[in-house]
Amino acid sequence: MSGSRMRLLSHRNVGLLLLSGGGGPSARPLTSPPVCSSSPARALSSLSATRRGLPKEKMSENGMSRAKVLTIDTMNPTVKKVEYAVRGPIVQRAVELERELSEGMKKPFAEVIKANIGDAHAMGQQPITFFRQVLALCSYPELLSDSIFPEDAKNRACRILNSCGGNSLGAYSASQGIESVRQDVARYIERRDGGVPCDPDNIYLTTGASDGIVTMLKLLVCGEGAGRTGVMISIPQYPLYSAALAELGAVQINYYLNEEKCWSLDISELQRALNEARRYCNPRALCIINPGNPTGQVQSRQCIEDVIRFAAKERLFLMADEVYQDNVYAEGCQFHSFKKVLFEMGPEYSESVELASFHSTSKCYMGECGFRGGYMEIINMDDEVKAQLTKLLSVRLCPPVPGQALMDLVVNPPQPGEPSYERFISERTATLSALAEKAKLTEQVLNTVEGIRCNPVQGAMYSFPRITIPEKAIKEATDVGQQPDMFYCMKMLEETGICLVPGSGFGQKDGTYHFRMTILPPKDKLKILLNKVQEFHQKFTQQYS
Amino acid sequence: MSVLQEISSNVKNMKQLEYSALARRLKQIKEDLRQGVRKPFKEVIDVSWGDPHRGGMKPLTFVRQVLAACLYPQLLIDNKLPVDVRRRAQKLLDGCAGRSVGSYSATGGIPEILQRVSEFISRRDGGVPSDPENIFICCGSQWALTRILNVLVNAEAAFTTGVLAPASCHRTTTLSIEGLGGVVIPYYLSEEQGWELQVEELQRALESAEGACNPIALYVINPGNPAGHVQSRRSMQEVIRFASEKRLFLLADEVYQGCIYGEKEFVSYKRVLAEMGPPLSDTVELASFHSASKGFMGECGLRGGYVELVNLDPAVQKYIYNLFTTDSCAPLLGQIALDLMTNPPLPGDPSYFQFDQETQHIKSTVVKNVKKVCEAVNGLQGFSCQGVEGGAFAFPRIHLPAKAIQKAKDVGMQPDTFYCLKLLEEAGVLASPGSEFGQKEGTFHIRFCILIPHDVLEELLRRLTHFHSQFMKDFS
């Protein structure tokens, strides 16, 4: 090995990592550390003989020891900090339990219920018939001659195929997305926002909303030391944000939502977080999820205006994650898009505040997570920066075309008078009202349990109740190196088969504990689940009293 | 002043695509044609992408029938679709949560599909075992590659991470490396020897990087893109030995493995590695990439690709898994496309006859195309083409006259971009300039997709021949 070649096999990489610089406090860890006692689904124990990559040193022909090129010391250190609790250790354990059940092992439960992930179809929600008909027609256009499909579905399919290269869903699209779909998205946004204009050039189709969010963060994270980009995110938050910030080596700036006030957002808290962060980083963006995940709160219009004013005053790029925009249940709550409010505040704001809003085909009444469809709308972005964004997006070529086609249908659903309209409306209404019922049911049942306090589920798809964990349990958890709510959730999983995500995966005020549970299972099943949770909590509290 | 004036330097360092200028012009020309403006051509032949469907190739019937049935399971109720299509759709839906292709799947992919992909790999490699735990299905092979590069490229180390990549390489890979804060160390394939990869050139490239960056990986494309060479076993063994000796992580982009035209056979890096035996077979770290976008499938828009990891440190692989969890999962239709690609209809199945006809037609079309292209191009003055052994493209060399080179410089363009722009404007053919991919200094090339219907290719060649002769005359 040539002596002049640098070989960074030492811990040097790790030392260079901390970018919050200036000795300031680094981001508070939000997620629970990897649990020693649970083994990942990609179980090391399942190393077969084919797995030749055992971490022993191998002697090469000339007798020198053979360490690997890519080790935990040489790998990109920021990747080591990436955690995504929604698919984390507890889920991996749930998958193992499923496997064990299917192999006939006896358990205190008949099935594992994955109430950890916002996957509506997995829990039995039915897709919208019209959407699937059009997509089937697009996939296999021979079906256009089949009479089981209504005329409007056929027309729609033809329109979509005409906008695809070679009239096929299998051709790449432009990396910004199919132009006619972007135009349809723009018109949808205009209708939704009471006529506020939308330029299709500002619309970017994405691979789920996550792709858009991560791309924007990639674009704006820069700087060194005390000048390193800081991004404000709510606590609790959807852990894609913390994972992306960790991977990019950005500084995570936490602002706490107010649990006592139904998870509302206080501007004073935003200001506090920002002022403190300015001491050790360069805050440049503010992320807000509305309706919220995991908390489900729907921000009032006043609050949205206040946030916009704050972003304008402090010169922050606003990222509005609005994927749950149709999932609003509580009386008196209404979805207000950031874009609409921004424009209604007049040119002083609408011409200067830089905003990206995100939407997706995964939630709302569609629940089509597996299509990875989404879009983002970018307001007031500099042309030069847009060119850079385009460059960045081109690396992943294009978003899945079926997802783009689906998004086109979502923003352009059947209209009154069209053959599929009645069915579409009844399916959509049924799904959304079922969700509203389940949101209420969840809040009600959980609040009857001593030691569980659940805020109203105003929107989205989750409850995020606060749980009281006895001191004894906290101690035992700490002894085994687990966050107390992970300890609680793991026990619940093992005893009831119910898989939830501990609050530590989303972030919470120190000394408080929560779990996130979806409201997605069918009503009857949900009732049973909630009762089991209640029973478990009582048992657990007693056991550790 | 915009908040975003200041953006990531990694992103700024990603080189702008030559393609964007051509794409803008394409848009204008298409608009002109739509409005009835007279041009020397009625429509544009766009062969700038490795996109068979865009070029006019048809999707495979079996694949699309299964997808339709999975999307709209009502189709399973009547008997209009062949029984093997219905059976396959049922089986696939059984593997989907809630029996819907709208659910998320497990992070690496639907377990049953991963199992079948691993069996395909093992069959392909003459029995070399493949473990589904080492396979991750992603939103396209480039997405998977970017994820692996994410782990390899350390943007914060004192020395920039370097990745050896062919000098003529498709842009998405080089953009990924640059976007992550790494640097590309180009190695030149030997055009005169049919774009062969010579290990001495790898050595030269590595030495050129000494002191400038920290080389950590070697990226090879086999069959090649844009150059359509297929590596010999011996060459692959040399590459493996080189990677081992120089302590490089091997990244093998094998998405064109289904596109082979000449006598050479495709053999995977994994197989060659396994057959070289220990210690190499136990130690060389390898990631191989495949996709449903190319070959007979051509399903680029479905975004189905995978990476198989070999000999990785399990501790690192655990982190790779965590990284993939943040993507949730690959699109279900893309996963299904991979399943169908790796497990097509078999002789005796009801759909086999049509499937076989369709794939044979594609194969014979492309073989014809390759022959025609080489004949046509090599017959022209100022144009030469190496044999296309595999892949989706022809990458002929244009010997541009000095006058043309000067004119290009005068208008601030790369000479081959200038050629491509004129080709587009005057002949309605959109090809990609060699400068987009990188090439030896002073040489110029164009790349165009040959996975297109034969009549489209003939029209393309007709226009190209006419244009080229005129161009050479005008600039002589």
Tab-separated table of N, CA, C and O in Angstrom, chain A residues 6 17 42 51 57 105 113 121 197 238 243 245 280 291 339 346 470 486-487 503:
chain	number	residue	atom	x	y	z
A	6	MET	N	-4.061	8.193	1.641
A	6	MET	CA	-4.769	8.344	2.923
A	6	MET	C	-5.727	7.190	3.125
A	6	MET	O	-6.505	6.874	2.262
A	17	LEU	N	-17.424	14.742	12.773
A	17	LEU	CA	-18.853	14.746	12.499
A	17	LEU	C	-19.612	15.934	13.062
A	17	LEU	O	-20.444	16.527	12.419
A	42	ARG	N	-33.611	-8.198	9.775
A	42	ARG	CA	-32.493	-8.638	8.962
A	42	ARG	C	-31.540	-9.321	9.919
A	42	ARG	O	-30.429	-8.910	10.132
A	51	ARG	N	-23.506	-16.168	3.553
A	51	ARG	CA	-23.108	-14.857	4.033
A	51	ARG	C	-21.645	-14.912	4.386
A	51	ARG	O	-21.276	-15.233	5.500
A	57	GLU	N	-11.199	-11.101	10.889
A	57	GLU	CA	-10.139	-10.767	9.961
A	57	GLU	C	-9.774	-12.012	9.181
A	57	GLU	O	-9.711	-13.093	9.716
A	105	MET	N	-45.859	-21.474	16.826
A	105	MET	CA	-45.488	-21.219	18.216
A	105	MET	C	-46.677	-20.644	18.972
A	105	MET	O	-47.436	-19.847	18.427
A	113	ILE	N	-50.984	-7.258	15.363
A	113	ILE	CA	-51.693	-6.148	14.721
A	113	ILE	C	-50.741	-4.971	14.567
A	113	ILE	O	-50.259	-4.407	15.549
A	121	HIS	N	-54.723	0.535	3.660
A	121	HIS	CA	-55.139	-0.686	2.963
A	121	HIS	C	-54.728	-1.929	3.727
A	121	HIS	O	-55.439	-2.933	3.740
A	197	PRO	N	-53.989	31.786	-7.591
A	197	PRO	CA	-53.369	31.195	-8.788
A	197	PRO	C	-52.242	30.231	-8.447
A	197	PRO	O	-51.533	30.398	-7.454
A	238	TYR	N	-42.818	13.666	12.771
A	238	TYR	CA	-42.747	12.445	11.975
A	238	TYR	C	-41.269	12.183	11.719
A	238	TYR	O	-40.588	13.027	11.140
A	243	ALA	N	-34.558	11.889	10.690
A	243	ALA	CA	-33.650	10.989	9.976
A	243	ALA	C	-32.937	11.740	8.858
A	243	ALA	O	-31.719	11.617	8.688
A	245	LEU	N	-32.416	14.957	8.560
A	245	LEU	CA	-31.494	15.960	9.108
A	245	LEU	C	-30.229	15.295	9.630
A	245	LEU	O	-29.122	15.822	9.461
A	280	TYR	N	-25.752	28.603	17.932
A	280	TYR	CA	-24.802	27.588	17.469
A	280	TYR	C	-25.032	27.110	16.047
A	280	TYR	O	-24.381	26.179	15.581
A	291	PRO	N	-52.595	18.655	8.773
A	291	PRO	CA	-52.769	18.146	10.126
A	291	PRO	C	-51.553	17.368	10.630
A	291	PRO	O	-50.813	16.803	9.809
A	339	LYS	N	-50.531	27.871	1.575
A	339	LYS	CA	-50.472	28.703	0.366
A	339	LYS	C	-51.628	29.698	0.341
A	339	LYS	O	-51.451	30.876	0.069
A	346	GLY	N	-51.787	39.024	1.625
A	346	GLY	CA	-51.385	40.158	0.796
A	346	GLY	C	-49.956	40.074	0.321
A	346	GLY	O	-49.150	39.287	0.815
A	470	PRO	N	-45.059	3.686	35.707
A	470	PRO	CA	-44.601	3.639	37.105
A	470	PRO	C	-43.086	3.689	37.211
A	470	PRO	O	-42.368	3.193	36.332
A	486	MET	N	-40.454	2.601	25.098
A	486	MET	CA	-40.120	1.463	24.241
A	486	MET	C	-40.306	0.177	25.042
A	486	MET	O	-40.871	-0.798	24.556
A	487	PHE	N	-39.846	0.221	26.288
A	487	PHE	CA	-40.007	-0.911	27.208
A	487	PHE	C	-41.489	-1.271	27.307
A	487	PHE	O	-41.889	-2.436	27.177
A	503	GLY	N	-43.425	6.846	21.928
A	503	GLY	CA	-43.313	8.293	21.745
A	503	GLY	C	-41.891	8.769	21.567
A	503	GLY	O	-41.630	9.770	20.895
